[in-house]
C-alpha positions as protocol buffer text, in pm:
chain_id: "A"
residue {
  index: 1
  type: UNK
  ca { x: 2239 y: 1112 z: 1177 }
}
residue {
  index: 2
  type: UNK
  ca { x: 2299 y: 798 z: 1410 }
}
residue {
  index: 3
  type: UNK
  ca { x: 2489 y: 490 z: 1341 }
}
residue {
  index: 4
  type: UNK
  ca { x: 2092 y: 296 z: 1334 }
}
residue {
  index: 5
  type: UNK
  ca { x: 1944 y: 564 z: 1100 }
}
residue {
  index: 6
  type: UNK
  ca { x: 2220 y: 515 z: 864 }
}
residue {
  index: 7
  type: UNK
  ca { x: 2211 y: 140 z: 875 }
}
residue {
  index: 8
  type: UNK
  ca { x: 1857 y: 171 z: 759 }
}
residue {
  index: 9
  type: UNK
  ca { x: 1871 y: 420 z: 523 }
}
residue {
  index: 10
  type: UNK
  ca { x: 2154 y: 215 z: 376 }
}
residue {
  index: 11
  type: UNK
  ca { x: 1919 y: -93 z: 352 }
}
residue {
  index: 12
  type: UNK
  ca { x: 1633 y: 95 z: 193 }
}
residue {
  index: 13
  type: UNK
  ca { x: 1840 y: 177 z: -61 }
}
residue {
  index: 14
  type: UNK
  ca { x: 1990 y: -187 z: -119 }
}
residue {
  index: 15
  type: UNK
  ca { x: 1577 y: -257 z: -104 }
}
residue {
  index: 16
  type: UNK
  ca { x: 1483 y: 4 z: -386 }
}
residue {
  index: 17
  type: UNK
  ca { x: 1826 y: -124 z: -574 }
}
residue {
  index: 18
  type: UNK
  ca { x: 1653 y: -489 z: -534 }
}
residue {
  index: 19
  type: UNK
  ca { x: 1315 y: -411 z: -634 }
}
residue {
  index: 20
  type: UNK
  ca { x: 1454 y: -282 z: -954 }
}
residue {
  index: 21
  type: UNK
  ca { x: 1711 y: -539 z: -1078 }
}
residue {
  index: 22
  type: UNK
  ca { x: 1521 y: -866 z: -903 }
}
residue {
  index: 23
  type: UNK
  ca { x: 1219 y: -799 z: -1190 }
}
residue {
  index: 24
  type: UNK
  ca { x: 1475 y: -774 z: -1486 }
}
residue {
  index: 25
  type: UNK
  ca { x: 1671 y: -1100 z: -1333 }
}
residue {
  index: 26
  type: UNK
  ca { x: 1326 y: -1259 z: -1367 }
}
residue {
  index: 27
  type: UNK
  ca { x: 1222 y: -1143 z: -1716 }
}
residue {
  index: 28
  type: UNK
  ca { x: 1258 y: -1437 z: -1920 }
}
residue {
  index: 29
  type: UNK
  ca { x: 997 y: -1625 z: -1689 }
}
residue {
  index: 30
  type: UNK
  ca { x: 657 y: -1552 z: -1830 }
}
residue {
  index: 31
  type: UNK
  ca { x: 407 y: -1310 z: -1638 }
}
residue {
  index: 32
  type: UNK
  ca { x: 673 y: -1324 z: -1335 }
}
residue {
  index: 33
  type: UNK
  ca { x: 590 y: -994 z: -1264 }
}
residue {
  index: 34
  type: UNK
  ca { x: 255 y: -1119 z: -1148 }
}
residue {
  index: 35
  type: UNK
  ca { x: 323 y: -1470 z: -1104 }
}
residue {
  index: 36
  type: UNK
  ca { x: 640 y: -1423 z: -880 }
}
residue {
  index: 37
  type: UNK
  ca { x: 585 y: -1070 z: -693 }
}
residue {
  index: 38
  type: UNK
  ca { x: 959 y: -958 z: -758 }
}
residue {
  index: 39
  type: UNK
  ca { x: 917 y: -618 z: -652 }
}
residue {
  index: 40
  type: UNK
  ca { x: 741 y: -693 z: -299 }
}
residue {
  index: 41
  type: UNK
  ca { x: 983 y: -880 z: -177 }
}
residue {
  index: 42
  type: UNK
  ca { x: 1236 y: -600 z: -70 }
}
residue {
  index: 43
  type: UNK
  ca { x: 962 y: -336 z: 27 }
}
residue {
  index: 44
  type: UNK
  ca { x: 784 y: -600 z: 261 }
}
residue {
  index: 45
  type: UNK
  ca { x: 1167 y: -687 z: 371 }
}
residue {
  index: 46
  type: UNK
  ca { x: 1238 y: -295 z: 410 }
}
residue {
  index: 47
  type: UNK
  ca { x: 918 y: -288 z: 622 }
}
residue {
  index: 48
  type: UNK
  ca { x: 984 y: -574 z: 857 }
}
residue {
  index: 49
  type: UNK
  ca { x: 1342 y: -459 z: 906 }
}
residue {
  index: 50
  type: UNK
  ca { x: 1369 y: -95 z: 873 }
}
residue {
  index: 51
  type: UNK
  ca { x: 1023 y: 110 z: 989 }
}
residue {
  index: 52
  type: UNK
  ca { x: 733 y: 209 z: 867 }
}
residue {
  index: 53
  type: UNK
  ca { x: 871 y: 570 z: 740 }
}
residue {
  index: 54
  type: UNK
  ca { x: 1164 y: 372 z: 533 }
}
residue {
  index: 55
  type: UNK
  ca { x: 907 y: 105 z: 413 }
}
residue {
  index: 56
  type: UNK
  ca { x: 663 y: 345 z: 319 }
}
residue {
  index: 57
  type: UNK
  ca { x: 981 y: 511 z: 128 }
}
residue {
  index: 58
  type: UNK
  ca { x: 1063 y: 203 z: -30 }
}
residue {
  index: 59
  type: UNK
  ca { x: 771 y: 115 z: -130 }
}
residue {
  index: 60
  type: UNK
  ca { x: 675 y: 405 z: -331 }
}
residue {
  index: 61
  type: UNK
  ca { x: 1053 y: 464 z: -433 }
}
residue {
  index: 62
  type: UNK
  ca { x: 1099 y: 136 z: -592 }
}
residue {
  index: 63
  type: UNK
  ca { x: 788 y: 127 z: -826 }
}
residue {
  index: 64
  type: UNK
  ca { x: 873 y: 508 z: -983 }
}
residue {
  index: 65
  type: UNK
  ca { x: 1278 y: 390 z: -1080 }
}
residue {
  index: 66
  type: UNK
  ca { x: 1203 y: 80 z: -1179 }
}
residue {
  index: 67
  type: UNK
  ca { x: 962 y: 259 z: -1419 }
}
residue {
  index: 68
  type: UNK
  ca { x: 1206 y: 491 z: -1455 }
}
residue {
  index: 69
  type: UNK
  ca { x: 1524 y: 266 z: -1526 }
}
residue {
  index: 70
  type: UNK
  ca { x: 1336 y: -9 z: -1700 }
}
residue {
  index: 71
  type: UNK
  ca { x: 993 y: 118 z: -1826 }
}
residue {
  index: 72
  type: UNK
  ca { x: 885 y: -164 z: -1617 }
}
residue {
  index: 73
  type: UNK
  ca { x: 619 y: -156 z: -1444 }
}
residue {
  index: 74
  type: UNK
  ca { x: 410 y: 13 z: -1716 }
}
residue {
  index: 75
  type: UNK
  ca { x: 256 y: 340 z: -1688 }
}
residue {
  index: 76
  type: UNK
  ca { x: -148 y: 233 z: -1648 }
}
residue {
  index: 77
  type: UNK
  ca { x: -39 y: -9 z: -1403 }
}
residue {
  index: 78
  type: UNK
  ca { x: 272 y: 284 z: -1207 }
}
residue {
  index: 79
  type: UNK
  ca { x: -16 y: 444 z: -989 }
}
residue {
  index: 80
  type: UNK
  ca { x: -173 y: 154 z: -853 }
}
residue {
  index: 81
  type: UNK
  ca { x: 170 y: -29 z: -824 }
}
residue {
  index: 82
  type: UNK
  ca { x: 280 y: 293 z: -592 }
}
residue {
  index: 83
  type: UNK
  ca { x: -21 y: 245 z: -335 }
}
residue {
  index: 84
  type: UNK
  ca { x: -1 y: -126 z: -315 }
}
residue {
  index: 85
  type: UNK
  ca { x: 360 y: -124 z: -249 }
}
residue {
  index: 86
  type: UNK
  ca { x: 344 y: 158 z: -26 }
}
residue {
  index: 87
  type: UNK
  ca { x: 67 y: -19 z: 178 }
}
residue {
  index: 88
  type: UNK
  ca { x: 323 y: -274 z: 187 }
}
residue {
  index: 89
  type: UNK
  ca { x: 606 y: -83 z: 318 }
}
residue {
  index: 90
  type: UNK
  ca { x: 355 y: 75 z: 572 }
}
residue {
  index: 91
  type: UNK
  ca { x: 210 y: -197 z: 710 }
}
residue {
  index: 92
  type: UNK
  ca { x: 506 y: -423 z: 725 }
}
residue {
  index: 93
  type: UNK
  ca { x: 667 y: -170 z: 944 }
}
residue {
  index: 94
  type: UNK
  ca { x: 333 y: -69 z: 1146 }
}
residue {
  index: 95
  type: UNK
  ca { x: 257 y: -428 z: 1235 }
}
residue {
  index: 96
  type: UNK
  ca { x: 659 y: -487 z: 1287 }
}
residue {
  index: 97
  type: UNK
  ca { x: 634 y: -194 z: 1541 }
}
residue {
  index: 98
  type: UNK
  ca { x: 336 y: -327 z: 1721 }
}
residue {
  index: 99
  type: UNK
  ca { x: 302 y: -676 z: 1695 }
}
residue {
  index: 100
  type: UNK
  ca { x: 490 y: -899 z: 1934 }
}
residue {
  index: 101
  type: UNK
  ca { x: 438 y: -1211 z: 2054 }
}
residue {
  index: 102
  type: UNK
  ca { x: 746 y: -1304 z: 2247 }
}
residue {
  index: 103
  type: UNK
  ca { x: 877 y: -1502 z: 1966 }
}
residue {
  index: 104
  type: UNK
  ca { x: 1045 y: -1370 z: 1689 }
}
residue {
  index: 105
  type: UNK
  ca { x: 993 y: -1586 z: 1425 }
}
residue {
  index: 106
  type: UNK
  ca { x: 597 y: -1600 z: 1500 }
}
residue {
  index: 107
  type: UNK
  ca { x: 613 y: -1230 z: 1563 }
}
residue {
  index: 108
  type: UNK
  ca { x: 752 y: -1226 z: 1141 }
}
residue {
  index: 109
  type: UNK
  ca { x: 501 y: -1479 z: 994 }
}
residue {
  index: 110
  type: UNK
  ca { x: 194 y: -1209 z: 1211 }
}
residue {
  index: 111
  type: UNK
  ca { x: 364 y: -893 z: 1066 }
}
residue {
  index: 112
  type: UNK
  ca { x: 393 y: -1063 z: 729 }
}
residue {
  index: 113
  type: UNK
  ca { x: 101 y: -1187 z: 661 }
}
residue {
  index: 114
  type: UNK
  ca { x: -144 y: -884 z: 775 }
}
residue {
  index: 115
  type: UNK
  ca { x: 97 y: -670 z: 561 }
}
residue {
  index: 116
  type: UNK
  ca { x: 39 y: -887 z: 282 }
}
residue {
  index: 117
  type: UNK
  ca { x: -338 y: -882 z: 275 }
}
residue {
  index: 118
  type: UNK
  ca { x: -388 y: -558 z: 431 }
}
residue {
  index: 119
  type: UNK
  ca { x: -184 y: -477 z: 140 }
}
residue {
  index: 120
  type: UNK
  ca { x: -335 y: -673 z: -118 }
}
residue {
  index: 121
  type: UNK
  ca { x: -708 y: -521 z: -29 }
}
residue {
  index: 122
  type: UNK
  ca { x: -597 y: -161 z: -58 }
}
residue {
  index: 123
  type: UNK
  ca { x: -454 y: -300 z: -473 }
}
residue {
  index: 124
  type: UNK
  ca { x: -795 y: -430 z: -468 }
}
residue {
  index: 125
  type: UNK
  ca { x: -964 y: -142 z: -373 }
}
residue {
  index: 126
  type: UNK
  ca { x: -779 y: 142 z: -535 }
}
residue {
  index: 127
  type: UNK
  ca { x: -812 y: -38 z: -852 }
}
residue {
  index: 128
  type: UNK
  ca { x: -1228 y: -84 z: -790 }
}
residue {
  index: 129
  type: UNK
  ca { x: -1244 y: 312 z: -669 }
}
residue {
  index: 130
  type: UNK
  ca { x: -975 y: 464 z: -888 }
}
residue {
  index: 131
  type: UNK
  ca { x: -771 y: 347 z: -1124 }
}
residue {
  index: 132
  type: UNK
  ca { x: -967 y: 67 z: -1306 }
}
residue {
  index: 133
  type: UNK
  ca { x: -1307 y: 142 z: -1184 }
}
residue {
  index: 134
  type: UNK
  ca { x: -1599 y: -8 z: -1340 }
}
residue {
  index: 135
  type: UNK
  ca { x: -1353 y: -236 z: -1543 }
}
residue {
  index: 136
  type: UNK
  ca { x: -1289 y: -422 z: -1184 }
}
residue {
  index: 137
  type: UNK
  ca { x: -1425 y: -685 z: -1048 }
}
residue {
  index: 138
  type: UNK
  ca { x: -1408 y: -902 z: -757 }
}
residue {
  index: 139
  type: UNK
  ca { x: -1324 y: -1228 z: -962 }
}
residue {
  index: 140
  type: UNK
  ca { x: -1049 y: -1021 z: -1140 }
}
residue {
  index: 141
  type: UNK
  ca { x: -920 y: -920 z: -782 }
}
residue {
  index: 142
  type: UNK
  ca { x: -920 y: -1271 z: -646 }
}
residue {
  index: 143
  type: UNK
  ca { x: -789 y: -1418 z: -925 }
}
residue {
  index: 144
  type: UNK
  ca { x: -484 y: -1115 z: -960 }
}
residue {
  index: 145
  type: UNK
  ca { x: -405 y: -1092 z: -602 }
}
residue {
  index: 146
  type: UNK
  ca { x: -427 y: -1477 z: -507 }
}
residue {
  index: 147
  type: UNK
  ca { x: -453 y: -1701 z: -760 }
}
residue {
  index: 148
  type: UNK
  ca { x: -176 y: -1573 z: -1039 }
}
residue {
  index: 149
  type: UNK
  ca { x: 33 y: -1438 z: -718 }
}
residue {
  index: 150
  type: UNK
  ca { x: 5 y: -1780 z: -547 }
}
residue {
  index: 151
  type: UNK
  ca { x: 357 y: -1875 z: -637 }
}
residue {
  index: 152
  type: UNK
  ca { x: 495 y: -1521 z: -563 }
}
residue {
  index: 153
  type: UNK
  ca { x: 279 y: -1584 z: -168 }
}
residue {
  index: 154
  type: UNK
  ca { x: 471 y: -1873 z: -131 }
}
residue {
  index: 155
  type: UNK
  ca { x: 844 y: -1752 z: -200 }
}
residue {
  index: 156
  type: UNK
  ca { x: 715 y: -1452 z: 31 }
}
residue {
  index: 157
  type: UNK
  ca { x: 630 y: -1687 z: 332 }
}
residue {
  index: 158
  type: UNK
  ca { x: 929 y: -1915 z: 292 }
}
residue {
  index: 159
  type: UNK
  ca { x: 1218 y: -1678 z: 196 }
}
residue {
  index: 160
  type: UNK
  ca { x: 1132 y: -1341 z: 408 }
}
residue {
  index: 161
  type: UNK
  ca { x: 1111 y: -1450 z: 760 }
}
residue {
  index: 162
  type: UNK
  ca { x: 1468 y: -1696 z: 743 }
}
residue {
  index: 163
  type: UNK
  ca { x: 1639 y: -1405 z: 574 }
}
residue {
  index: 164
  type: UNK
  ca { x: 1542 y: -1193 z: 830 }
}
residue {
  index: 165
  type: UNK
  ca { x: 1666 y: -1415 z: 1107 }
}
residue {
  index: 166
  type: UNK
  ca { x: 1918 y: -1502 z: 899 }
}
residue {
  index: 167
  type: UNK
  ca { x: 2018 y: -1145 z: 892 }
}
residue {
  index: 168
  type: UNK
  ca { x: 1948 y: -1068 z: 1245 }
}
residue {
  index: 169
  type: UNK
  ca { x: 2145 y: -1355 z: 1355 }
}
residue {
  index: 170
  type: UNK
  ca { x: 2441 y: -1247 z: 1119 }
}
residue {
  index: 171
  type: UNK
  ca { x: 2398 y: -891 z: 1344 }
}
residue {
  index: 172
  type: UNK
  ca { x: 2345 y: -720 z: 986 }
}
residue {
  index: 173
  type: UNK
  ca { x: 2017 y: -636 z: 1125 }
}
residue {
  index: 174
  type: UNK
  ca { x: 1931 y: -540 z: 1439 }
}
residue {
  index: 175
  type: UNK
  ca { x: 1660 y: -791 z: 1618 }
}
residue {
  index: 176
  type: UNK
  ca { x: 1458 y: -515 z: 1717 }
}
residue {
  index: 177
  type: UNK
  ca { x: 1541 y: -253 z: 1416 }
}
residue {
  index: 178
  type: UNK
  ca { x: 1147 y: -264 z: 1308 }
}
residue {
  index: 179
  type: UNK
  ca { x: 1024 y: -143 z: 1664 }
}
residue {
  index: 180
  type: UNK
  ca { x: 1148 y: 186 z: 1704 }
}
């Protein structure tokens, strides 16, 4: 294993770790789980930073033990928890591997924000297909993945892309770890 592999396998884990205390940190804000999108915030960083393979990882790592450690998030809502941060972890990484504009920061806000509605359609439409189907409707997806979440959108597009420069200017991440 090479010195870059380990480097992201040891940030995937710090992302899983993340996804499962940040939640519990948050617990004595009502609905934050919903409101404040705790959990997404180290799978789409895992993504942008790490690959597609280690976001994918992450993203369906971090769902199953924080269920596990916490009971959080509940069993009805584990499955389609899994895909949607999965589809996070994938995308963030896919678009991270593709997407370049010649400047990094724009090149972030791109990935970022077609991970987070490419991401936020597949919630929408496993739920409609699979796991909530017939009890699923387009204003309960709108309101779910935009309105509640607006807060949690917001902290997403502020705080990922300067801790990722942050980071890469630091040298704890490597500017183009994501593209390999």
């Amino acid at each position: 294993m090479n010195h870059t592999s380990i480097r992201r396998l040891v940030m995937t884990a710090l992302c899983v770790a993340l996804g499962v205390v940040l939640p519990q940190a948050l617990h004595a804000v009502p609905n934050a789980g919903n409101v404040l999108l705790p959990m997404h915030i180290p799978v789409l960083l895992c993504g942008l930073t790490c690959s597609w393979a280690y976001g994918l990882g992450c993203g369906v790592l971090t769902p199953l033990m924080s269920h596990l450690v916490t009971g959080m998030p509940p069993a009805a809502v584990l499955p389609a928890m899994v895909c949607e941060l999965a589809a996070y972890g994938l995308i963030s990484g896919l678009t991270a591997k593709f997407i370049r504009t010649g400047r990094r920061a724009a090149d972030i806000y791109i990935q970022l924000i077609s991970a987070m509605l490419i991401g936020r359609v597949i919630y929408g439409v496993t739920n409609a297909l699979i796991f909530r189907a017939g009890a699923y409707s387009m204003e309960v997806f709108l309101t779910a993945a935009f309105v509640t979440a607006l807060p949690g959108i917001v902290i997403q597009l502020v705080l990922l892309p300067a801790l990722i420069l942050i980071l890469e200017k630091a040298r704890v991440l490597e500017p183009t770890a994501a593209k390999t």
